[in-house]
CSV table of C-alpha atoms in Angstrom, one decimal:
chain,number,residue,atom,x,y,z
M,240,MET,CA,-26.6,-59.4,15.7
M,241,THR,CA,-28.8,-56.8,15.4
M,242,VAL,CA,-28.7,-56.2,11.7
M,243,ARG,CA,-28.6,-60.2,11.5
M,244,THR,CA,-31.9,-59.9,13.5
M,245,GLU,CA,-33.5,-57.2,11.0
M,246,SER,CA,-33.1,-59.1,7.9
M,247,ALA,CA,-34.0,-62.5,9.9
M,248,ARG,CA,-37.7,-60.6,9.8
M,249,GLY,CA,-37.5,-59.3,7.0
M,250,ARG,CA,-36.6,-63.1,4.7
M,251,LEU,CA,-40.0,-63.9,7.3
M,252,LEU,CA,-41.4,-60.9,6.2
M,253,LEU,CA,-41.4,-62.1,2.5
M,254,ARG,CA,-42.0,-65.6,3.3
M,255,VAL,CA,-45.5,-64.6,4.9
M,256,LEU,CA,-47.4,-61.7,2.1
M,257,PRO,CA,-48.2,-62.8,-1.5
M,258,PRO,CA,-44.8,-62.9,-3.6
M,259,GLY,CA,-44.3,-59.7,-5.4
M,260,LEU,CA,-46.8,-57.2,-3.2
M,261,TYR,CA,-43.5,-56.1,-0.8
M,262,SER,CA,-40.1,-56.5,-1.3
M,263,GLY,CA,-38.3,-54.0,1.2
M,264,ARG,CA,-37.6,-50.6,-1.0
M,265,ILE,CA,-40.2,-48.8,0.7
M,266,ASP,CA,-37.1,-45.9,1.0
M,267,ALA,CA,-36.5,-45.8,-2.5
M,268,VAL,CA,-40.5,-44.4,-3.5
M,269,VAL,CA,-39.8,-42.4,-0.3
M,270,GLU,CA,-36.8,-41.2,-2.0
M,271,ARG,CA,-38.0,-40.2,-5.3
M,272,SER,CA,-40.6,-38.1,-3.5
M,273,VAL,CA,-38.0,-36.1,-1.6
M,274,LEU,CA,-36.4,-34.8,-4.8
M,275,ALA,CA,-39.5,-35.1,-6.9
M,276,ASN,CA,-40.4,-31.5,-3.5
M,277,ARG,CA,-36.4,-30.6,-3.1
M,278,HIS,CA,-37.2,-27.5,-4.8
M,279,SER,CA,-41.1,-26.5,-3.7
M,280,TRP,CA,-39.9,-25.6,-0.2
M,281,LEU,CA,-43.3,-22.6,-0.6
M,282,MET,CA,-46.0,-25.1,-1.1
M,283,LEU,CA,-44.6,-26.3,2.6
M,284,VAL,CA,-44.3,-23.4,4.3
M,285,SER,CA,-47.6,-22.5,3.2
M,286,GLY,CA,-48.7,-25.4,4.9
M,287,VAL,CA,-47.8,-24.1,8.3
M,288,VAL,CA,-48.7,-20.1,7.8
M,289,GLU,CA,-52.2,-21.4,7.3
M,290,PRO,CA,-52.5,-22.7,10.9
M,291,LEU,CA,-50.0,-19.6,12.4
M,292,ALA,CA,-53.4,-17.6,10.8
M,293,TYR,CA,-55.7,-19.0,12.5
M,294,LEU,CA,-54.3,-19.2,15.5
M,295,LEU,CA,-53.3,-15.9,15.7
M,296,ALA,CA,-56.4,-14.4,15.0
M,297,PHE,CA,-58.5,-16.1,17.5
M,298,GLN,CA,-55.3,-15.2,19.7
M,299,LEU,CA,-55.4,-11.6,19.2
M,300,GLY,CA,-59.0,-11.7,18.1
M,301,PHE,CA,-61.6,-14.0,19.6
M,302,GLY,CA,-59.9,-14.4,21.8
M,303,ALA,CA,-60.3,-11.2,23.6
M,304,LEU,CA,-63.3,-11.9,23.8
M,305,VAL,CA,-63.7,-15.6,25.0
M,306,THR,CA,-60.7,-15.9,27.7
M,307,GLU,CA,-61.3,-18.7,29.3
M,308,VAL,CA,-62.9,-21.8,27.9
M,309,ARG,CA,-63.4,-25.2,29.2
M,310,GLY,CA,-60.7,-28.0,28.5
M,311,PRO,CA,-60.1,-31.8,28.3
M,312,GLY,CA,-61.1,-32.8,32.6
M,313,GLY,CA,-63.0,-29.5,33.7
M,314,HIS,CA,-60.2,-27.3,33.3
M,315,PRO,CA,-60.1,-24.1,32.7
M,316,MET,CA,-57.7,-22.9,29.7
M,317,SER,CA,-57.0,-19.9,27.6
M,318,TYR,CA,-58.6,-20.5,24.3
M,319,ALA,CA,-55.9,-19.9,22.2
M,320,ALA,CA,-54.9,-23.3,24.0
M,321,PHE,CA,-57.5,-24.8,23.4
M,322,VAL,CA,-57.6,-24.2,19.6
M,323,ALA,CA,-54.2,-24.7,19.4
M,324,PRO,CA,-54.2,-28.8,19.0
M,325,ALA,CA,-57.4,-28.3,17.2
M,326,LEU,CA,-55.6,-27.1,14.5
M,327,LEU,CA,-52.5,-28.7,14.9
M,328,ALA,CA,-54.1,-32.1,14.3
M,329,SER,CA,-55.7,-30.4,11.4
M,330,ALA,CA,-52.3,-29.1,9.4
M,331,ALA,CA,-51.3,-32.9,9.9
M,332,MET,CA,-54.4,-33.8,8.1
M,333,ASN,CA,-54.1,-31.1,5.6
M,334,ALA,CA,-50.4,-32.4,4.8
M,335,ALA,CA,-51.4,-36.0,5.1
M,336,VAL,CA,-54.2,-35.7,2.5
M,337,TYR,CA,-52.9,-33.4,0.1
M,338,GLU,CA,-49.7,-35.6,-0.6
M,339,CYS,CA,-51.7,-39.7,-0.7
M,340,THR,CA,-55.1,-37.4,-2.3
M,341,TYR,CA,-54.2,-35.6,-5.9
M,342,ASN,CA,-50.5,-36.6,-5.9
M,343,VAL,CA,-51.0,-39.9,-6.1
M,344,PHE,CA,-54.3,-39.1,-8.2
M,345,LEU,CA,-51.8,-38.0,-11.5
M,346,LYS,CA,-49.4,-40.8,-10.5
M,347,LEU,CA,-51.7,-43.1,-11.5
M,348,ARG,CA,-53.2,-42.1,-13.7
M,349,TYR,CA,-51.8,-39.2,-15.4
M,350,THR,CA,-48.6,-40.7,-15.1
M,351,LYS,CA,-48.5,-43.9,-15.1
M,352,LEU,CA,-45.5,-43.7,-12.9
M,353,TYR,CA,-47.2,-46.2,-10.5
M,354,ASP,CA,-47.1,-48.6,-13.6
M,355,ALA,CA,-43.4,-48.1,-14.3
M,356,MET,CA,-42.8,-48.7,-11.0
M,357,LEU,CA,-44.1,-52.3,-10.3
M,358,ALA,CA,-42.7,-52.9,-13.5
M,359,THR,CA,-38.9,-53.3,-11.2
M,360,PRO,CA,-39.3,-55.2,-7.9
M,361,ILE,CA,-41.0,-53.1,-6.4
M,362,GLY,CA,-44.3,-54.5,-5.3
M,363,PRO,CA,-48.0,-52.4,-4.3
M,364,ALA,CA,-46.7,-53.0,-0.8
M,365,ASP,CA,-44.0,-51.0,-1.0
M,366,ILE,CA,-45.7,-47.9,-2.5
M,367,ALA,CA,-48.5,-47.8,-0.4
M,368,LEU,CA,-45.8,-47.9,2.5
M,369,GLY,CA,-43.7,-45.0,1.0
M,370,GLU,CA,-46.5,-42.8,0.0
M,371,ILE,CA,-47.8,-43.0,3.1
M,372,GLY,CA,-43.9,-42.5,4.4
M,373,TRP,CA,-43.7,-39.1,2.6
M,374,ALA,CA,-47.2,-37.6,3.9
M,375,ILE,CA,-46.6,-38.4,7.3
M,376,GLY,CA,-43.0,-36.8,6.6
M,377,ARG,CA,-44.3,-33.9,4.5
M,378,GLY,CA,-47.3,-34.3,8.1
M,379,ALA,CA,-43.6,-34.1,10.6
M,380,LEU,CA,-41.8,-30.8,9.1
M,381,TYR,CA,-45.9,-28.4,9.5
M,382,SER,CA,-45.8,-30.5,12.7
M,383,ILE,CA,-42.5,-29.4,14.5
M,384,ALA,CA,-43.2,-25.6,12.8
M,385,PHE,CA,-46.1,-25.0,14.3
M,386,LEU,CA,-45.0,-26.6,17.7
M,387,ALA,CA,-41.9,-24.6,17.8
M,388,VAL,CA,-44.0,-21.4,17.6
M,389,THR,CA,-46.6,-22.8,19.9
M,390,THR,CA,-44.6,-23.3,23.1
M,391,ALA,CA,-42.9,-20.5,22.2
M,392,MET,CA,-46.3,-18.6,22.7
M,393,GLY,CA,-46.6,-20.5,25.5
M,394,LEU,CA,-50.2,-21.8,24.9
M,395,PHE,CA,-48.0,-25.6,26.1
M,396,ALA,CA,-47.7,-25.9,30.3
M,397,SER,CA,-47.9,-29.3,30.5
M,398,TRP,CA,-44.9,-31.9,30.1
M,399,TRP,CA,-47.4,-34.6,27.9
M,400,ALA,CA,-48.1,-31.5,24.7
M,401,LEU,CA,-44.0,-33.2,24.3
M,402,ALA,CA,-46.0,-36.6,23.2
M,403,LEU,CA,-48.0,-34.3,20.6
M,404,LEU,CA,-45.6,-35.0,18.0
M,405,PRO,CA,-45.9,-38.9,17.6
M,406,ALA,CA,-49.8,-37.6,18.2
M,407,ALA,CA,-49.4,-35.7,14.9
M,408,LEU,CA,-47.3,-38.7,12.7
M,409,LEU,CA,-50.5,-40.7,13.6
M,410,VAL,CA,-53.3,-39.1,12.3
M,411,ALA,CA,-50.9,-38.6,9.4
M,412,PHE,CA,-51.0,-41.7,9.3
M,413,ALA,CA,-54.4,-42.4,10.0
M,414,PHE,CA,-55.9,-40.2,7.0
M,415,GLY,CA,-52.7,-40.7,4.2
M,416,ALA,CA,-53.5,-43.6,4.4
M,417,ILE,CA,-57.1,-43.5,3.9
M,418,GLY,CA,-57.0,-41.1,1.3
M,419,MET,CA,-54.9,-43.5,-0.5
M,420,ALA,CA,-56.7,-46.1,-0.9
M,421,LEU,CA,-60.0,-43.6,-1.0
M,422,VAL,CA,-58.4,-41.5,-4.4
M,423,THR,CA,-58.1,-45.0,-5.6
M,424,PHE,CA,-61.5,-45.3,-6.8
M,425,LEU,CA,-61.8,-41.9,-8.0
M,426,ARG,CA,-62.0,-41.7,-11.7
M,427,SER,CA,-61.3,-37.7,-13.3
M,428,THR,CA,-60.0,-34.3,-11.1
M,429,ALA,CA,-64.1,-33.6,-10.3
M,430,GLN,CA,-64.6,-36.1,-7.9
M,431,PHE,CA,-62.4,-34.1,-5.5
M,432,ASP,CA,-65.0,-32.3,-4.8
M,433,TYR,CA,-66.1,-34.5,-3.0
M,434,ILE,CA,-62.8,-34.9,-0.8
M,435,ASN,CA,-63.3,-30.8,0.1
M,436,LEU,CA,-67.4,-32.3,0.9
M,437,ALA,CA,-66.2,-34.2,3.3
M,438,LEU,CA,-63.3,-31.9,5.1
M,439,VAL,CA,-64.7,-28.8,5.6
M,440,PRO,CA,-67.1,-30.2,7.3
M,441,MET,CA,-65.3,-32.3,9.4
M,442,PHE,CA,-62.6,-29.6,9.8
M,443,LEU,CA,-65.4,-26.8,11.2
M,444,PHE,CA,-67.3,-28.8,13.6
M,445,SER,CA,-64.8,-31.8,15.3
M,446,THR,CA,-64.3,-29.9,17.8
M,447,THR,CA,-62.0,-27.0,16.2
M,448,PHE,CA,-63.1,-24.2,17.4
M,449,PHE,CA,-66.0,-24.9,20.1
M,450,PRO,CA,-66.9,-28.0,23.1
M,451,LEU,CA,-68.7,-31.0,22.3
M,452,THR,CA,-71.1,-29.9,24.4
M,453,VAL,CA,-71.8,-27.2,22.1
M,454,TYR,CA,-73.8,-29.6,19.9
M,455,PRO,CA,-77.4,-31.2,21.2
M,456,GLU,CA,-76.5,-35.3,22.2
M,457,PRO,CA,-77.7,-36.3,18.2
M,458,VAL,CA,-74.9,-34.1,16.9
M,459,ARG,CA,-72.2,-34.6,19.3
M,460,TRP,CA,-72.6,-39.4,18.4
M,461,LEU,CA,-72.0,-38.2,15.0
M,462,VAL,CA,-69.1,-36.0,15.8
M,463,ARG,CA,-67.5,-38.3,18.0
M,464,CYS,CA,-67.4,-40.6,14.6
M,465,LEU,CA,-65.1,-37.8,12.7
M,466,PRO,CA,-61.7,-39.5,12.6
M,467,LEU,CA,-60.5,-35.9,13.0
M,468,TYR,CA,-62.8,-35.1,16.4
M,469,GLN,CA,-61.1,-38.2,17.5
M,470,GLY,CA,-57.2,-37.1,16.6
M,471,ILE,CA,-58.3,-33.8,18.0
M,472,SER,CA,-59.5,-35.6,21.5
M,473,LEU,CA,-56.0,-36.6,21.8
M,474,MET,CA,-53.9,-33.8,21.1
M,475,ARG,CA,-56.2,-31.7,23.6
M,476,GLY,CA,-55.5,-34.0,26.5
M,477,LEU,CA,-52.4,-34.1,26.4
M,478,ALA,CA,-51.6,-30.5,25.3
M,479,ALA,CA,-53.6,-30.3,27.8
M,480,GLY,CA,-52.0,-32.7,30.4
M,481,ALA,CA,-54.9,-34.0,31.1
M,482,PRO,CA,-54.3,-37.8,29.9
M,483,SER,CA,-57.5,-40.0,30.2
M,484,VAL,CA,-58.9,-44.1,29.2
M,485,GLY,CA,-60.7,-42.4,26.8
M,486,MET,CA,-57.6,-41.1,24.7
M,487,LEU,CA,-56.7,-45.3,24.2
M,488,GLY,CA,-59.9,-45.5,22.2
M,489,ASN,CA,-58.9,-42.1,20.1
M,490,LEU,CA,-55.4,-44.0,19.7
M,491,ALA,CA,-57.6,-47.5,18.7
M,492,TYR,CA,-59.2,-45.5,16.0
M,493,LEU,CA,-56.9,-43.7,14.6
M,494,LEU,CA,-54.9,-46.9,14.1
M,495,ALA,CA,-57.7,-49.0,12.7
M,496,LEU,CA,-57.8,-46.5,10.2
M,497,GLY,CA,-54.7,-46.2,9.6
M,498,GLY,CA,-54.0,-49.8,9.5
M,499,PHE,CA,-57.1,-49.7,7.3
M,500,GLY,CA,-56.3,-47.7,4.8
M,501,LEU,CA,-53.3,-48.8,3.9
M,502,TRP,CA,-54.9,-52.7,3.3
M,503,GLY,CA,-57.8,-50.8,0.8
M,504,ALA,CA,-54.2,-49.0,-1.2
M,505,THR,CA,-52.6,-51.8,-1.2
M,506,ARG,CA,-55.0,-54.6,-2.6
M,507,ARG,CA,-56.2,-51.4,-4.6
M,508,LEU,CA,-53.3,-50.6,-6.8
M,509,SER,CA,-52.9,-53.9,-7.3
M,510,THR,CA,-55.3,-54.9,-9.1
M,511,LEU,CA,-55.0,-51.5,-10.9
M,512,VAL,CA,-51.9,-51.4,-12.2
M,513,ARG,CA,-51.9,-55.6,-12.4
M,514,GLY,CA,-54.9,-55.5,-13.6
């Protein structure tokens, strides 16, 4: 009965979507990415080492000077525990952005892989969902490894920390989708400097290392608009065991950003490849 229900839903979706946009072959796109990266384990490991190096440096260095900060809801927490969820959100962001910008650009502009894919029954929506799905999978690998180490360090004491993994996957979805949509507008590798120009200040100013209260009020409103801040705010609240109504706003923001990016990536692929 379950198989028939899923099949009926699939046929309904195919009738609703424009012809040729989606064929239900997301798994083929993901499988191709898995096979292409099966020997790139060192690159995956490096994505975990960087945030852990940051964390250890702040715990052993700066954390010895700043022993306690105010976390969500005014709860006191160690500086390492304050920084850890922010680094987890940043790791998920970096994994998704790398997969859905640099790799997508090469496949779109140089290897023309998507042209070959669209010559088969695979549609633009399959490609977008498959690439974003692989980016989420890579973000999951980073997040699981990071969570294992930080939990062993005793930085997450609340049961709400169990929700950090799905929160990290949501961050990866939002950044992967919007990154894939934006990269379709780039025409040369030199333009990737614009991506770094956006990512580095966002990483530094999205309360990754300092609470929002250190900024003047006008700057706080600007910081609140940053997508990484939304992810960090959500994950820091979960890590501290201090859920709030504002976290629903964080969820809505990231879901809306991811949905908009998925729509934009699908439409751009259909336009660029199919003309």
